[in-house]
PDB file of N, CA and C in Angstrom:
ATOM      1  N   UNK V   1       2.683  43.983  50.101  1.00  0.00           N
ATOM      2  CA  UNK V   1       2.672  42.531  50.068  1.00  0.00           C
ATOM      3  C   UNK V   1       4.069  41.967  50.313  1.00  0.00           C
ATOM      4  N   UNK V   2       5.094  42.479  49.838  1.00  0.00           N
ATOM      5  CA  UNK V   2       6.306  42.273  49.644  1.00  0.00           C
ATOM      6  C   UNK V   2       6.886  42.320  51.278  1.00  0.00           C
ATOM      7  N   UNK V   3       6.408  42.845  52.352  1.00  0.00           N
ATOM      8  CA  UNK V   3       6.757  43.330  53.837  1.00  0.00           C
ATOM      9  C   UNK V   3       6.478  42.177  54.102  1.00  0.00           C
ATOM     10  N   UNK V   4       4.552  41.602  53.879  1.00  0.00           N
ATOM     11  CA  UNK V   4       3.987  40.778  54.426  1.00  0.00           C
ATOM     12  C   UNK V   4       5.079  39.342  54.581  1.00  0.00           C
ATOM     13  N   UNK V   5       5.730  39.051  53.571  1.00  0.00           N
ATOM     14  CA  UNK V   5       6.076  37.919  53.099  1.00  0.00           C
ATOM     15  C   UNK V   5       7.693  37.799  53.434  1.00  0.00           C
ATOM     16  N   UNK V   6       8.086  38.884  53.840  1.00  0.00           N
ATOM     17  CA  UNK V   6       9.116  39.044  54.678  1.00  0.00           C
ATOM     18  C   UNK V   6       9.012  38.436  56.186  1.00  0.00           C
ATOM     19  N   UNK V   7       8.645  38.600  56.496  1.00  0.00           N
ATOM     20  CA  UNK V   7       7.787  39.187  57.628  1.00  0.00           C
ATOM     21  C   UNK V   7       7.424  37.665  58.023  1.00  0.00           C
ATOM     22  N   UNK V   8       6.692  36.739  56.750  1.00  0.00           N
ATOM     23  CA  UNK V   8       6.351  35.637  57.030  1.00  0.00           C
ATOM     24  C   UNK V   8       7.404  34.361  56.989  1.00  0.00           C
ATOM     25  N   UNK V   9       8.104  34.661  56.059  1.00  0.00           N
ATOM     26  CA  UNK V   9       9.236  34.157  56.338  1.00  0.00           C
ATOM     27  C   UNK V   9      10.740  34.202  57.565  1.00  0.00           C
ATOM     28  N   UNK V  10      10.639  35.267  57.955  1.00  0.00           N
ATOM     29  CA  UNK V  10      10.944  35.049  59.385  1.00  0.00           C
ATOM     30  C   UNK V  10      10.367  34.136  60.487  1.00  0.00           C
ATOM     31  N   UNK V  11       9.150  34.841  60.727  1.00  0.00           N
ATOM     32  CA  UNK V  11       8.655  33.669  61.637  1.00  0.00           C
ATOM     33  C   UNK V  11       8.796  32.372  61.656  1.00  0.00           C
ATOM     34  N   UNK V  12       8.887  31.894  59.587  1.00  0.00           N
ATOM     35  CA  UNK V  12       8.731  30.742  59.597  1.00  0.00           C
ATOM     36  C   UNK V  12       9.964  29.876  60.097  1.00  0.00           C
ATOM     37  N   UNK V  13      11.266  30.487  59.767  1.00  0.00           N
ATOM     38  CA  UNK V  13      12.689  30.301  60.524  1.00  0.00           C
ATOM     39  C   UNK V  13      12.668  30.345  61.474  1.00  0.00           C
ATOM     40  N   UNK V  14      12.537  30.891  62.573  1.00  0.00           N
ATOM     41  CA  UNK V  14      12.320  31.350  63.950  1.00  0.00           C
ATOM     42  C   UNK V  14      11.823  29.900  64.661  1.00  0.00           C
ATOM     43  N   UNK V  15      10.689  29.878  63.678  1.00  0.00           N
ATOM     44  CA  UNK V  15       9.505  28.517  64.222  1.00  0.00           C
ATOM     45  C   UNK V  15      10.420  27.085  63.996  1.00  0.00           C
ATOM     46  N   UNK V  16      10.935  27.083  63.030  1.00  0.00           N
ATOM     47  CA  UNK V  16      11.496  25.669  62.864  1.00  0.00           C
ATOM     48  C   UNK V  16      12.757  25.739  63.462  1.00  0.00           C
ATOM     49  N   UNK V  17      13.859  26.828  63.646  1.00  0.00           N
ATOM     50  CA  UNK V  17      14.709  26.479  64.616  1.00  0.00           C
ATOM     51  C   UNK V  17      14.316  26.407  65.996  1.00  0.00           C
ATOM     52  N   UNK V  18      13.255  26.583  66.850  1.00  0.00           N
ATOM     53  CA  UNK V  18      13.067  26.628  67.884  1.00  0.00           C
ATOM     54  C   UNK V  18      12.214  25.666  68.295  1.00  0.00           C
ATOM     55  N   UNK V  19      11.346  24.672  66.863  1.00  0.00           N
ATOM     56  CA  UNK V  19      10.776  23.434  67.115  1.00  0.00           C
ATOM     57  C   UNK V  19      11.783  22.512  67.418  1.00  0.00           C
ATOM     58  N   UNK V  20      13.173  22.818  66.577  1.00  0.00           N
ATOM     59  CA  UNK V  20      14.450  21.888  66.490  1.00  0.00           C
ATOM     60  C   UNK V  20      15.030  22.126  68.116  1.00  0.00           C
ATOM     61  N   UNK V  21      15.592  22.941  68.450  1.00  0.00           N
ATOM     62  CA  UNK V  21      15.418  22.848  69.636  1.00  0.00           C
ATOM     63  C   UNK V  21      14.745  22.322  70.838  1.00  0.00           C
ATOM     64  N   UNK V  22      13.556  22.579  70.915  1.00  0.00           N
ATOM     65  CA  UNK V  22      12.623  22.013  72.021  1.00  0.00           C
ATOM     66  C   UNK V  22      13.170  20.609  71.769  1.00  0.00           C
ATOM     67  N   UNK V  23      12.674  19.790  70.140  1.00  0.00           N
ATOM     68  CA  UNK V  23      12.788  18.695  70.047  1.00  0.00           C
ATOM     69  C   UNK V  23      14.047  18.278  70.343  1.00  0.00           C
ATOM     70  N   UNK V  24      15.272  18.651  70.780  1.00  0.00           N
ATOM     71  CA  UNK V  24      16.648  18.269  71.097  1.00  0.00           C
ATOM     72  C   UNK V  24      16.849  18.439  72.703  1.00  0.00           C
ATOM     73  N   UNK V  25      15.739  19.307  73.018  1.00  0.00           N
ATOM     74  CA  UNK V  25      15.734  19.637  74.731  1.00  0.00           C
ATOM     75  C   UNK V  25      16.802  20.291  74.740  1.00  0.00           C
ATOM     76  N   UNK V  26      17.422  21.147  73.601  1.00  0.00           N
ATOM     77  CA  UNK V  26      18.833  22.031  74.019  1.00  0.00           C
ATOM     78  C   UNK V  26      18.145  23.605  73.897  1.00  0.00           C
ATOM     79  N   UNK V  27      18.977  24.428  74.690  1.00  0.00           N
ATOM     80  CA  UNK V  27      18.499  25.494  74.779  1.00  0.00           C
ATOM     81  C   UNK V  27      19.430  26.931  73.304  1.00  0.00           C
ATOM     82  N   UNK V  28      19.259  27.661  73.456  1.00  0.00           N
ATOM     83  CA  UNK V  28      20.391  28.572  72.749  1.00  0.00           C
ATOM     84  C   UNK V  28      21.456  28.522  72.858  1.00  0.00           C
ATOM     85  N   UNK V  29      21.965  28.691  74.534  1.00  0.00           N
ATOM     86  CA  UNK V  29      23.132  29.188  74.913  1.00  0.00           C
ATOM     87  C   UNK V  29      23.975  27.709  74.434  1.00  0.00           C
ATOM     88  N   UNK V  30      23.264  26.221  74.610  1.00  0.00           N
ATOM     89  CA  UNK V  30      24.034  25.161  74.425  1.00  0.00           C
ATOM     90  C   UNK V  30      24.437  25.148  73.314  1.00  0.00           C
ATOM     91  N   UNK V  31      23.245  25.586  71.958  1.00  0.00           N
ATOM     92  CA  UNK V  31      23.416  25.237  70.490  1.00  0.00           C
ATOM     93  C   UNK V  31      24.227  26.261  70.121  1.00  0.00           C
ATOM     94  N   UNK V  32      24.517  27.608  71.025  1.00  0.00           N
ATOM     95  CA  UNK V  32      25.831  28.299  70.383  1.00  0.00           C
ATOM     96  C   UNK V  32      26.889  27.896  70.940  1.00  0.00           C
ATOM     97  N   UNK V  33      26.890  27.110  71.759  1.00  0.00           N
ATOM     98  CA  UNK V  33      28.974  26.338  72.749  1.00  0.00           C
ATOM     99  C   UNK V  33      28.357  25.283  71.504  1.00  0.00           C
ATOM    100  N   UNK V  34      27.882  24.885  71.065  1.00  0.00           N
ATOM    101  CA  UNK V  34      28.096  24.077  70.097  1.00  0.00           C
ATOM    102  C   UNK V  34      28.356  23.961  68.675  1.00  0.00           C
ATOM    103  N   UNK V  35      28.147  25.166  68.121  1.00  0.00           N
ATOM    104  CA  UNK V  35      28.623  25.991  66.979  1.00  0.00           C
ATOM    105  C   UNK V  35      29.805  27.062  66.947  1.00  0.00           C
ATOM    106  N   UNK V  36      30.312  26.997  68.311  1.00  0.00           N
ATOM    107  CA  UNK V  36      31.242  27.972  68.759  1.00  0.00           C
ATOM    108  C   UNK V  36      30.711  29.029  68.097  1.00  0.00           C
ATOM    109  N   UNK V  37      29.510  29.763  68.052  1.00  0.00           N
ATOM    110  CA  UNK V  37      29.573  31.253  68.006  1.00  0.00           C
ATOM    111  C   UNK V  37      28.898  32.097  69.726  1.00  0.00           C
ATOM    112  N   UNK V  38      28.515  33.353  69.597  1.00  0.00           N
ATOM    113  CA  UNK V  38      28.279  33.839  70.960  1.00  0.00           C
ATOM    114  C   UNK V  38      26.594  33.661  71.027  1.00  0.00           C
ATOM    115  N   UNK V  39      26.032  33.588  72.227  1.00  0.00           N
ATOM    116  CA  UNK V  39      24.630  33.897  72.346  1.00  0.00           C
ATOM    117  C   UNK V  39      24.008  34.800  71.565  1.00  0.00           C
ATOM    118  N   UNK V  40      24.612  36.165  71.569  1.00  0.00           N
ATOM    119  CA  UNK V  40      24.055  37.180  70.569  1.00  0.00           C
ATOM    120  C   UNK V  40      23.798  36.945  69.440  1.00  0.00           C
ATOM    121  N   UNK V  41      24.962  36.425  69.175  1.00  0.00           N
ATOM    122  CA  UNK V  41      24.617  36.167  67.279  1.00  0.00           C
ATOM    123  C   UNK V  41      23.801  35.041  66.786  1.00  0.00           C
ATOM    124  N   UNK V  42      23.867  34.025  68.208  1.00  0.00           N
ATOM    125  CA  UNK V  42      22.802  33.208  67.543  1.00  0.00           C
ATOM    126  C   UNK V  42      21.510  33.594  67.610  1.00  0.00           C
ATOM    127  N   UNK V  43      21.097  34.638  68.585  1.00  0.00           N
ATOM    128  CA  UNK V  43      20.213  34.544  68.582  1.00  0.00           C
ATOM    129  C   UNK V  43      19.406  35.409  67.910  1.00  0.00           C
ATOM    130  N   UNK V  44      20.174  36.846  67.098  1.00  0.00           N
ATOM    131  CA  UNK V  44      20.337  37.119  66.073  1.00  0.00           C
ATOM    132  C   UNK V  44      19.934  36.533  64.259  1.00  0.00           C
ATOM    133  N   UNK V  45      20.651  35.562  64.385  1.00  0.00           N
ATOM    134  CA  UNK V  45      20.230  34.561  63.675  1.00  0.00           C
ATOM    135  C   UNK V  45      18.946  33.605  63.522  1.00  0.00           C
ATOM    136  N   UNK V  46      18.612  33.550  64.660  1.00  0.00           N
ATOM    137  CA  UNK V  46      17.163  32.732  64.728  1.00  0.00           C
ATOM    138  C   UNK V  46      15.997  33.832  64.503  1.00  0.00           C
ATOM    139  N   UNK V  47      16.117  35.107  64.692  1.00  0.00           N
ATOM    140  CA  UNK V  47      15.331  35.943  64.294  1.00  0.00           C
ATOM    141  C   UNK V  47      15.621  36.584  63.164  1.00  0.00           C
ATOM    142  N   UNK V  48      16.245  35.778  62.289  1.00  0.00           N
ATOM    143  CA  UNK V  48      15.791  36.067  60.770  1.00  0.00           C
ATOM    144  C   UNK V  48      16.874  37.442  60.634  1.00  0.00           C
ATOM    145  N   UNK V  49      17.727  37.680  61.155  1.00  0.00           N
ATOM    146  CA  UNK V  49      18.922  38.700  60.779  1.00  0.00           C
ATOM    147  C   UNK V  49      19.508  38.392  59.376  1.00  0.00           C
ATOM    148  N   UNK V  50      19.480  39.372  58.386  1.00  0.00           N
ATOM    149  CA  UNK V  50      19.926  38.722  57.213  1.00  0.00           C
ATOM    150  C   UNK V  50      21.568  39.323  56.687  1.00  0.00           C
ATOM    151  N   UNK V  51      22.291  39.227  58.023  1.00  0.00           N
ATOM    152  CA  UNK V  51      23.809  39.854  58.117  1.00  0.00           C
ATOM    153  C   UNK V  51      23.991  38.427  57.566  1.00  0.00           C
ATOM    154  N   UNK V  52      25.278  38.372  56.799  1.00  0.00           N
ATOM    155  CA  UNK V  52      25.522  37.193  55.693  1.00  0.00           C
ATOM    156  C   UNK V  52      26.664  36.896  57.367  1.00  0.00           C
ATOM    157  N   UNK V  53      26.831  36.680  57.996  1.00  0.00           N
ATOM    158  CA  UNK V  53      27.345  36.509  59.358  1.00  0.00           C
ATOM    159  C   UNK V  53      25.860  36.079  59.832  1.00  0.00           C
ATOM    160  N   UNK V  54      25.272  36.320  59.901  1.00  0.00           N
ATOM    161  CA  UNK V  54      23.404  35.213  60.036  1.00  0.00           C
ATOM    162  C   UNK V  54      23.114  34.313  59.650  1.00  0.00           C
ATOM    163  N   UNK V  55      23.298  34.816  58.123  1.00  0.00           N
ATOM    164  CA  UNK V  55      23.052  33.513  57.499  1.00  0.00           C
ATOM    165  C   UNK V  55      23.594  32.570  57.514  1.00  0.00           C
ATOM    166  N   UNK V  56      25.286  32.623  57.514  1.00  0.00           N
ATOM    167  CA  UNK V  56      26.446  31.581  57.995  1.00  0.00           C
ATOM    168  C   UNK V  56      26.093  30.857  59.069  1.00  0.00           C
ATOM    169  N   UNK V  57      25.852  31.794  60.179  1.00  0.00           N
ATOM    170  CA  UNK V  57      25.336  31.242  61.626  1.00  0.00           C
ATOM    171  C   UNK V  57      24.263  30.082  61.194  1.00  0.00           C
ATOM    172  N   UNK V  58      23.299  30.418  60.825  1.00  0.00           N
ATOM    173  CA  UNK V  58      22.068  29.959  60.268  1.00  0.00           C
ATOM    174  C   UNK V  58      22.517  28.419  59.559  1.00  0.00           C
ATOM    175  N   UNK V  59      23.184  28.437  58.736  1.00  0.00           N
ATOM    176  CA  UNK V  59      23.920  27.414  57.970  1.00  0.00           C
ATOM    177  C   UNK V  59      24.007  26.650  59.001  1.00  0.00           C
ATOM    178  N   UNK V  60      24.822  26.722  60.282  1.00  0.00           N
ATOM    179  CA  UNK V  60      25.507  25.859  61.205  1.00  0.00           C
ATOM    180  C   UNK V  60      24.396  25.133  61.325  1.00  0.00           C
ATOM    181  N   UNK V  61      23.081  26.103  61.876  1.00  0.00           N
ATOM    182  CA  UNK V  61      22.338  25.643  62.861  1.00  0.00           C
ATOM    183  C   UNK V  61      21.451  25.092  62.225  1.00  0.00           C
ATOM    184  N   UNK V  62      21.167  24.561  61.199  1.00  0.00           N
ATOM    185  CA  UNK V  62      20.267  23.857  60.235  1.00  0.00           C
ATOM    186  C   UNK V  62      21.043  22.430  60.047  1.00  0.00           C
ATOM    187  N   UNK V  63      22.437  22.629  60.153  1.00  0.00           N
ATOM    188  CA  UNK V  63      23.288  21.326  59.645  1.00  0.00           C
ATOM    189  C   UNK V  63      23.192  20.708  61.317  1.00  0.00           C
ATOM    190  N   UNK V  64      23.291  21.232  62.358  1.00  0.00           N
ATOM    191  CA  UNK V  64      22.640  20.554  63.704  1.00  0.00           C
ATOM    192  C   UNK V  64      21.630  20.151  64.310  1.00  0.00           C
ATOM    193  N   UNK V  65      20.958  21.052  63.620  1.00  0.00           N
ATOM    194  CA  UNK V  65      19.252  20.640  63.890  1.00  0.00           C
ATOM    195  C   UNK V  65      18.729  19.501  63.216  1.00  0.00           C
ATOM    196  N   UNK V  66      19.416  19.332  62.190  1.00  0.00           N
ATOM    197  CA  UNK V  66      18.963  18.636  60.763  1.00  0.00           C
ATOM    198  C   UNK V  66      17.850  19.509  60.225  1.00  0.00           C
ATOM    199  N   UNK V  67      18.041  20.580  59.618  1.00  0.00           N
ATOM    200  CA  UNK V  67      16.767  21.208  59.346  1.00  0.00           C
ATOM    201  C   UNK V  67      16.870  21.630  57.796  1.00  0.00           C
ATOM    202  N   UNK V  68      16.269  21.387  56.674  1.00  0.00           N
ATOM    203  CA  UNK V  68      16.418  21.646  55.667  1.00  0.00           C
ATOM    204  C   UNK V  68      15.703  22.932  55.390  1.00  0.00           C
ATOM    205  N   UNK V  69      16.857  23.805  55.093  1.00  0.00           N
ATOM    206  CA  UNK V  69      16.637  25.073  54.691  1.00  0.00           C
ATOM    207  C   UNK V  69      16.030  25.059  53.468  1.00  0.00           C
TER     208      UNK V  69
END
């Protein structure tokens, strides 16, 4: 159960940074020149990477999106 819910909580991150996106019409590569980090790591980050360098990332990209974590 404990996988499941892992598992579900990713997606659910994944889903709302990438609704935030569409809804901004910005793509990855823009929302990382805009957080100054690299493509990799953001995108890293949007798939639920739980490197505390993710989560930081993650931080940015919630305070741009407006997305309440």
């Amino acid at each position: 159960m404990t996988e499941e819910k892992l598992i579900s909580g990713a997606k659910a991150i994944t889903s709302k940074i990438k609704i935030g996106l569409y809804e901004r019409g910005m793509s990855q590569v823009e929302l990382s020149e805009l957080i100054g980090e690299g493509p990799q790591q953001v995108n890293r980050a949007i798939h639920a990477d739980m490197s505390p360098k993710s989560v930081d990332i993650r931080q940015k990209i919630y305070k741009v999106l407006n997305i309440n974590d």
